[in-house]
One Martini backbone bead per residue (centre of mass of N, CA, C, O) as a GRO file, in nm:
protein
  348
    1UNK     BB    1   0.096   0.035   0.023
    2UNK     BB    2   0.078   0.356  -0.024
    3UNK     BB    3   0.123   0.680   0.090
    4UNK     BB    4  -0.133   0.807  -0.053
    5UNK     BB    5  -0.350   0.605   0.087
    6UNK     BB    6  -0.342   0.660   0.391
    7UNK     BB    7  -0.534   0.902   0.435
    8UNK     BB    8  -0.779   0.761   0.327
    9UNK     BB    9  -0.790   0.540   0.534
   10UNK     BB   10  -0.811   0.742   0.769
   11UNK     BB   11  -1.083   0.876   0.684
   12UNK     BB   12  -1.250   0.592   0.656
   13UNK     BB   13  -1.168   0.537   0.963
   14UNK     BB   14  -1.360   0.567   1.250
   15UNK     BB   15  -1.200   0.381   1.471
   16UNK     BB   16  -1.000   0.579   1.510
   17UNK     BB   17  -0.823   0.749   1.716
   18UNK     BB   18  -0.865   1.102   1.659
   19UNK     BB   19  -1.073   1.124   1.447
   20UNK     BB   20  -1.233   1.338   1.226
   21UNK     BB   21  -1.537   1.470   1.162
   22UNK     BB   22  -1.773   1.574   0.918
   23UNK     BB   23  -1.834   1.932   0.997
   24UNK     BB   24  -1.876   2.125   0.747
   25UNK     BB   25  -2.208   2.099   0.704
   26UNK     BB   26  -2.342   2.178   0.979
   27UNK     BB   27  -2.332   2.482   0.985
   28UNK     BB   28  -2.510   2.517   0.733
   29UNK     BB   29  -2.758   2.367   0.835
   30UNK     BB   30  -2.808   2.539   1.086
   31UNK     BB   31  -2.837   2.811   0.944
   32UNK     BB   32  -3.076   2.726   0.782
   33UNK     BB   33  -3.257   2.668   1.021
   34UNK     BB   34  -3.242   2.946   1.144
   35UNK     BB   35  -3.349   3.092   0.898
   36UNK     BB   36  -3.615   2.937   0.890
   37UNK     BB   37  -3.700   3.013   1.171
   38UNK     BB   38  -3.708   3.316   1.120
   39UNK     BB   39  -3.905   3.305   0.891
   40UNK     BB   40  -4.128   3.168   1.049
   41UNK     BB   41  -4.147   3.383   1.266
   42UNK     BB   42  -4.223   3.612   1.075
   43UNK     BB   43  -4.472   3.469   0.960
   44UNK     BB   44  -4.616   3.443   1.226
   45UNK     BB   45  -4.625   3.744   1.289
   46UNK     BB   46  -4.776   3.822   1.034
   47UNK     BB   47  -5.022   3.640   1.083
   48UNK     BB   48  -5.090   3.758   1.357
   49UNK     BB   49  -5.138   4.042   1.252
   50UNK     BB   50  -5.357   3.962   1.055
   51UNK     BB   51  -5.540   3.838   1.265
   52UNK     BB   52  -5.576   4.093   1.432
   53UNK     BB   53  -5.696   4.260   1.206
   54UNK     BB   54  -5.933   4.074   1.149
   55UNK     BB   55  -6.050   4.084   1.434
   56UNK     BB   56  -6.093   4.387   1.432
   57UNK     BB   57  -6.279   4.394   1.188
   58UNK     BB   58  -6.486   4.203   1.303
   59UNK     BB   59  -6.556   4.375   1.546
   60UNK     BB   60  -6.642   4.625   1.386
   61UNK     BB   61  -6.856   4.483   1.219
   62UNK     BB   62  -7.021   4.387   1.458
   63UNK     BB   63  -7.080   4.665   1.571
   64UNK     BB   64  -7.210   4.782   1.320
   65UNK     BB   65  -7.432   4.569   1.299
   66UNK     BB   66  -7.551   4.623   1.575
   67UNK     BB   67  -7.628   4.916   1.522
   68UNK     BB   68  -7.806   4.865   1.276
   69UNK     BB   69  -7.999   4.672   1.413
   70UNK     BB   70  -8.091   4.866   1.633
   71UNK     BB   71  -8.197   5.083   1.447
   72UNK     BB   72  -8.396   4.905   1.293
   73UNK     BB   73  -8.552   4.814   1.541
   74UNK     BB   74  -8.638   5.095   1.629
   75UNK     BB   75  -8.787   5.167   1.370
   76UNK     BB   76  -8.979   4.925   1.372
   77UNK     BB   77  -9.104   4.987   1.646
   78UNK     BB   78  -9.212   5.264   1.569
   79UNK     BB   79  -9.384   5.165   1.333
   80UNK     BB   80  -9.554   4.969   1.497
   81UNK     BB   81  -9.676   5.180   1.685
   82UNK     BB   82  -9.799   5.354   1.465
   83UNK     BB   83  -9.976   5.130   1.341
   84UNK     BB   84 -10.130   5.065   1.599
   85UNK     BB   85 -10.258   5.343   1.629
   86UNK     BB   86 -10.397   5.344   1.354
   87UNK     BB   87 -10.567   5.093   1.401
   88UNK     BB   88 -10.718   5.197   1.649
   89UNK     BB   89 -10.841   5.443   1.511
   90UNK     BB   90 -10.989   5.286   1.286
   91UNK     BB   91 -11.160   5.111   1.476
   92UNK     BB   92 -11.304   5.344   1.616
   93UNK     BB   93 -11.418   5.467   1.357
   94UNK     BB   94 -11.575   5.218   1.266
   95UNK     BB   95 -11.756   5.200   1.515
   96UNK     BB   96 -11.877   5.483   1.489
   97UNK     BB   97 -11.998   5.442   1.209
   98UNK     BB   98 -12.180   5.204   1.278
   99UNK     BB   99 -12.347   5.349   1.493
  100UNK     BB  100 -12.441   5.594   1.309
  101UNK     BB  101 -12.570   5.428   1.071
  102UNK     BB  102 -12.819   5.330   1.242
  103UNK     BB  103 -12.916   5.663   1.279
  104UNK     BB  104 -12.807   5.749   0.989
  105UNK     BB  105 -12.831   5.848   0.661
  106UNK     BB  106 -12.517   5.933   0.579
  107UNK     BB  107 -12.323   5.893   0.793
  108UNK     BB  108 -11.979   5.926   0.934
  109UNK     BB  109 -11.750   5.965   0.719
  110UNK     BB  110 -11.921   6.264   0.649
  111UNK     BB  111 -12.046   6.433   0.886
  112UNK     BB  112 -11.949   6.722   0.856
  113UNK     BB  113 -12.027   6.770   0.560
  114UNK     BB  114 -12.324   6.696   0.592
  115UNK     BB  115 -12.400   6.905   0.807
  116UNK     BB  116 -12.319   7.152   0.650
  117UNK     BB  117 -12.497   7.098   0.401
  118UNK     BB  118 -12.764   7.077   0.553
  119UNK     BB  119 -12.755   7.358   0.677
  120UNK     BB  120 -12.745   7.503   0.409
  121UNK     BB  121 -13.009   7.397   0.293
  122UNK     BB  122 -13.185   7.499   0.523
  123UNK     BB  123 -13.120   7.798   0.492
  124UNK     BB  124 -13.213   7.829   0.203
  125UNK     BB  125 -13.503   7.732   0.250
  126UNK     BB  126 -13.572   7.939   0.471
  127UNK     BB  127 -13.527   8.190   0.299
  128UNK     BB  128 -13.742   8.120   0.094
  129UNK     BB  129 -13.974   8.108   0.293
  130UNK     BB  130 -13.944   8.400   0.392
  131UNK     BB  131 -13.988   8.533   0.119
  132UNK     BB  132 -14.268   8.421   0.071
  133UNK     BB  133 -14.394   8.528   0.334
  134UNK     BB  134 -14.333   8.828   0.275
  135UNK     BB  135 -14.504   8.845   0.019
  136UNK     BB  136 -14.776   8.744   0.171
  137UNK     BB  137 -14.822   8.988   0.367
  138UNK     BB  138 -14.975   9.169   0.141
  139UNK     BB  139 -15.248   9.018   0.088
  140UNK     BB  140 -15.457   9.133   0.303
  141UNK     BB  141 -15.511   9.407   0.140
  142UNK     BB  142 -15.694   9.231  -0.084
  143UNK     BB  143 -15.940   9.111   0.102
  144UNK     BB  144 -16.150   9.361   0.070
  145UNK     BB  145 -16.281   9.240  -0.147
  146UNK     BB  146 -16.532   9.046  -0.293
  147UNK     BB  147 -16.438   8.724  -0.223
  148UNK     BB  148 -16.602   8.657   0.044
  149UNK     BB  149 -16.844   8.489  -0.052
  150UNK     BB  150 -16.673   8.260  -0.162
  151UNK     BB  151 -16.551   8.184   0.110
  152UNK     BB  152 -16.820   8.121   0.250
  153UNK     BB  153 -16.888   7.890   0.051
  154UNK     BB  154 -16.620   7.717   0.087
  155UNK     BB  155 -16.609   7.649   0.387
  156UNK     BB  156 -16.828   7.429   0.409
  157UNK     BB  157 -16.699   7.244   0.200
  158UNK     BB  158 -16.433   7.195   0.354
  159UNK     BB  159 -16.568   7.104   0.623
  160UNK     BB  160 -16.733   6.865   0.478
  161UNK     BB  161 -16.496   6.710   0.453
  162UNK     BB  162 -16.384   6.414   0.501
  163UNK     BB  163 -16.233   6.233   0.730
  164UNK     BB  164 -15.987   6.022   0.767
  165UNK     BB  165 -16.082   5.657   0.796
  166UNK     BB  166 -15.936   5.342   0.749
  167UNK     BB  167 -16.073   5.150   0.980
  168UNK     BB  168 -16.340   5.164   0.863
  169UNK     BB  169 -16.589   4.991   0.691
  170UNK     BB  170 -16.700   5.236   0.512
  171UNK     BB  171 -16.393   5.229   0.367
  172UNK     BB  172 -16.357   4.988   0.164
  173UNK     BB  173 -16.284   5.115  -0.106
  174UNK     BB  174 -16.035   5.270  -0.003
  175UNK     BB  175 -15.884   5.020   0.104
  176UNK     BB  176 -15.854   4.878  -0.166
  177UNK     BB  177 -15.684   5.099  -0.296
  178UNK     BB  178 -15.450   5.088  -0.099
  179UNK     BB  179 -15.375   4.792  -0.148
  180UNK     BB  180 -15.321   4.829  -0.449
  181UNK     BB  181 -15.087   5.028  -0.419
  182UNK     BB  182 -14.903   4.850  -0.247
  183UNK     BB  183 -14.880   4.623  -0.458
  184UNK     BB  184 -14.755   4.804  -0.672
  185UNK     BB  185 -14.500   4.878  -0.517
  186UNK     BB  186 -14.399   4.581  -0.498
  187UNK     BB  187 -14.445   4.462  -0.809
  188UNK     BB  188 -14.443   4.777  -0.963
  189UNK     BB  189 -14.194   4.958  -0.985
  190UNK     BB  190 -14.147   5.324  -1.032
  191UNK     BB  191 -13.852   5.503  -1.109
  192UNK     BB  192 -14.013   5.716  -1.336
  193UNK     BB  193 -14.232   5.861  -1.215
  194UNK     BB  194 -14.427   6.072  -1.095
  195UNK     BB  195 -14.496   6.303  -0.894
  196UNK     BB  196 -14.569   6.150  -0.575
  197UNK     BB  197 -14.438   5.884  -0.663
  198UNK     BB  198 -14.302   5.603  -0.594
  199UNK     BB  199 -13.927   5.529  -0.663
  200UNK     BB  200 -13.895   5.266  -0.488
  201UNK     BB  201 -13.821   4.997  -0.324
  202UNK     BB  202 -14.075   4.761  -0.196
  203UNK     BB  203 -14.100   4.590   0.082
  204UNK     BB  204 -14.268   4.391   0.298
  205UNK     BB  205 -14.189   4.552   0.555
  206UNK     BB  206 -14.304   4.817   0.449
  207UNK     BB  207 -14.594   4.724   0.396
  208UNK     BB  208 -14.657   4.649   0.691
  209UNK     BB  209 -14.630   4.933   0.811
  210UNK     BB  210 -14.835   5.079   0.632
  211UNK     BB  211 -15.079   4.898   0.696
  212UNK     BB  212 -15.084   4.949   0.997
  213UNK     BB  213 -15.133   5.255   0.982
  214UNK     BB  214 -15.399   5.246   0.820
  215UNK     BB  215 -15.578   4.989   0.951
  216UNK     BB  216 -15.500   4.989   1.270
  217UNK     BB  217 -15.454   5.324   1.311
  218UNK     BB  218 -15.597   5.517   1.098
  219UNK     BB  219 -15.358   5.732   1.039
  220UNK     BB  220 -15.288   5.731   1.375
  221UNK     BB  221 -14.951   5.692   1.473
  222UNK     BB  222 -14.703   5.461   1.586
  223UNK     BB  223 -14.397   5.329   1.458
  224UNK     BB  224 -14.143   5.134   1.418
  225UNK     BB  225 -13.840   5.169   1.351
  226UNK     BB  226 -13.590   5.073   1.105
  227UNK     BB  227 -13.297   5.214   1.202
  228UNK     BB  228 -13.342   5.421   0.955
  229UNK     BB  229 -13.404   5.713   0.801
  230UNK     BB  230 -13.432   5.609   0.514
  231UNK     BB  231 -13.657   5.401   0.578
  232UNK     BB  232 -13.856   5.602   0.698
  233UNK     BB  233 -13.883   5.774   0.442
  234UNK     BB  234 -14.000   5.551   0.269
  235UNK     BB  235 -14.260   5.509   0.431
  236UNK     BB  236 -14.358   5.803   0.420
  237UNK     BB  237 -14.366   5.820   0.109
  238UNK     BB  238 -14.578   5.603   0.066
  239UNK     BB  239 -14.801   5.744   0.228
  240UNK     BB  240 -14.804   6.003   0.063
  241UNK     BB  241 -14.870   5.876  -0.211
  242UNK     BB  242 -15.144   5.763  -0.128
  243UNK     BB  243 -15.275   6.029  -0.030
  244UNK     BB  244 -15.240   6.178  -0.300
  245UNK     BB  245 -15.420   5.981  -0.461
  246UNK     BB  246 -15.678   6.064  -0.284
  247UNK     BB  247 -15.633   6.411  -0.233
  248UNK     BB  248 -15.410   6.560  -0.349
  249UNK     BB  249 -15.396   6.906  -0.290
  250UNK     BB  250 -15.492   6.873   0.011
  251UNK     BB  251 -15.222   6.781   0.079
  252UNK     BB  252 -15.011   6.822   0.379
  253UNK     BB  253 -14.670   6.826   0.479
  254UNK     BB  254 -14.542   6.778   0.820
  255UNK     BB  255 -14.215   6.809   0.951
  256UNK     BB  256 -14.047   6.670   1.247
  257UNK     BB  257 -13.725   6.800   1.356
  258UNK     BB  258 -13.442   6.880   1.588
  259UNK     BB  259 -13.265   6.945   1.315
  260UNK     BB  260 -13.116   7.055   1.031
  261UNK     BB  261 -12.989   6.789   0.942
  262UNK     BB  262 -13.251   6.616   0.946
  263UNK     BB  263 -13.411   6.794   0.753
  264UNK     BB  264 -13.216   6.753   0.518
  265UNK     BB  265 -13.265   6.449   0.496
  266UNK     BB  266 -13.567   6.469   0.436
  267UNK     BB  267 -13.547   6.635   0.182
  268UNK     BB  268 -13.371   6.436   0.016
  269UNK     BB  269 -13.553   6.187   0.051
  270UNK     BB  270 -13.804   6.303  -0.089
  271UNK     BB  271 -13.669   6.362  -0.359
  272UNK     BB  272 -13.589   6.062  -0.410
  273UNK     BB  273 -13.882   5.914  -0.365
  274UNK     BB  274 -14.089   6.152  -0.518
  275UNK     BB  275 -13.959   6.388  -0.711
  276UNK     BB  276 -13.921   6.634  -0.569
  277UNK     BB  277 -13.863   6.974  -0.516
  278UNK     BB  278 -13.779   7.271  -0.376
  279UNK     BB  279 -14.060   7.404  -0.455
  280UNK     BB  280 -14.222   7.193  -0.253
  281UNK     BB  281 -14.091   7.370  -0.031
  282UNK     BB  282 -14.294   7.515   0.228
  283UNK     BB  283 -14.538   7.684   0.395
  284UNK     BB  284 -14.716   7.684   0.094
  285UNK     BB  285 -14.662   7.388   0.038
  286UNK     BB  286 -14.647   7.047   0.038
  287UNK     BB  287 -14.376   7.090   0.219
  288UNK     BB  288 -14.289   7.113   0.570
  289UNK     BB  289 -14.043   7.237   0.804
  290UNK     BB  290 -13.968   7.145   1.156
  291UNK     BB  291 -13.821   7.187   1.488
  292UNK     BB  292 -14.092   7.267   1.624
  293UNK     BB  293 -14.428   7.212   1.727
  294UNK     BB  294 -14.584   7.481   1.745
  295UNK     BB  295 -14.582   7.587   1.446
  296UNK     BB  296 -14.701   7.327   1.335
  297UNK     BB  297 -14.976   7.343   1.476
  298UNK     BB  298 -15.060   7.614   1.353
  299UNK     BB  299 -15.042   7.524   1.060
  300UNK     BB  300 -15.245   7.288   1.079
  301UNK     BB  301 -15.485   7.462   1.167
  302UNK     BB  302 -15.497   7.639   0.914
  303UNK     BB  303 -15.530   7.411   0.710
  304UNK     BB  304 -15.791   7.295   0.827
  305UNK     BB  305 -15.961   7.557   0.788
  306UNK     BB  306 -15.889   7.561   0.461
  307UNK     BB  307 -15.931   7.236   0.374
  308UNK     BB  308 -15.696   7.081   0.449
  309UNK     BB  309 -15.456   6.792   0.479
  310UNK     BB  310 -15.271   6.718   0.745
  311UNK     BB  311 -14.943   6.565   0.764
  312UNK     BB  312 -14.778   6.427   1.040
  313UNK     BB  313 -14.422   6.400   1.085
  314UNK     BB  314 -14.214   6.209   1.312
  315UNK     BB  315 -13.923   6.181   1.433
  316UNK     BB  316 -13.731   5.957   1.625
  317UNK     BB  317 -13.588   6.195   1.808
  318UNK     BB  318 -13.856   6.241   1.939
  319UNK     BB  319 -13.946   6.205   2.270
  320UNK     BB  320 -14.188   6.412   2.250
  321UNK     BB  321 -14.537   6.475   2.225
  322UNK     BB  322 -14.736   6.709   2.131
  323UNK     BB  323 -15.067   6.753   2.205
  324UNK     BB  324 -15.145   6.935   1.957
  325UNK     BB  325 -15.100   6.698   1.740
  326UNK     BB  326 -15.355   6.502   1.827
  327UNK     BB  327 -15.599   6.669   1.669
  328UNK     BB  328 -15.511   6.527   1.413
  329UNK     BB  329 -15.580   6.272   1.180
  330UNK     BB  330 -15.270   6.285   1.073
  331UNK     BB  331 -15.019   6.057   1.216
  332UNK     BB  332 -14.657   6.000   1.180
  333UNK     BB  333 -14.463   5.805   1.398
  334UNK     BB  334 -14.128   5.733   1.511
  335UNK     BB  335 -14.023   5.477   1.710
  336UNK     BB  336 -13.787   5.400   1.910
  337UNK     BB  337 -13.581   5.189   2.025
  338UNK     BB  338 -13.455   5.093   2.321
  339UNK     BB  339 -13.158   5.118   2.235
  340UNK     BB  340 -13.179   5.410   2.126
  341UNK     BB  341 -13.269   5.536   2.392
  342UNK     BB  342 -13.013   5.465   2.548
  343UNK     BB  343 -12.815   5.611   2.359
  344UNK     BB  344 -12.939   5.894   2.386
  345UNK     BB  345 -12.904   5.919   2.693
  346UNK     BB  346 -12.592   5.877   2.689
  347UNK     BB  347 -12.532   6.117   2.497
  348UNK     BB  348 -12.681   6.343   2.681
   0.00000   0.00000   0.00000
């Protein structure tokens, strides 16, 4: 073995004492590991910082969402309360309308407008009546002329006119005519008929009330209200139409109601059911409206003396009947139901 090979054999023989290990690559490997460790540490720190940033953003987002949710919840709660109040107001208004529609012709949804319009109509009609009455105040100055004998001759004729009494058997022919007219109203309604003829649908319940007033009460008494002023006006219009068919221009209608609004409802209802116009209303016309019974009684007395036939109609809101009204042969009063009387007492 040569001398050149000895070191090689020395290097490759690890069992020899004092032989050095190959440590040249260890420092490089360790430095690489340290470098990798430092890189990993920096990466960990960077990721930790990113994580902290993300957690901070998440916390901010959560807070922002919480605030938005709270604001939206507060707004929704406020809107819910507002809607609840609106619903309660509408329910109370609906209940009030239902209650007033039972006793009101126009209803309560436009009660203020209706009352104002009714009062306006009543004032206009009253002014027209006053104008007519003022014009007629000058007439007595011409009564000093010759026509007094004619008046004296006509007075017994008008006083001799028979008073209507539909309940007596002696008026069987007149009763048959009344029943015939009622049947015609029921079976052959004429919606475009002449003035003073009923122009509305006439149900059996209406016919029953009218027949009761004519044949059981003899045209003088009170009947139970239909619960609606419109229905009462329909019954009164049917009775007026029948009486006009029997007595023509002798008939005079006097309506008593305790407020301008109700008188306005009666005026419009009569125009709708009988086809009459505003010119038919007035103190010396076919229909007269009164708020208090005293002038109505005086007017009825004058009409009776002049040979006319006054028909007194009393609205259901009149609690008491003036005794002066009971002296006339034709009286149609609408009696309120016990429930309506209780409501009126609680209202006043």
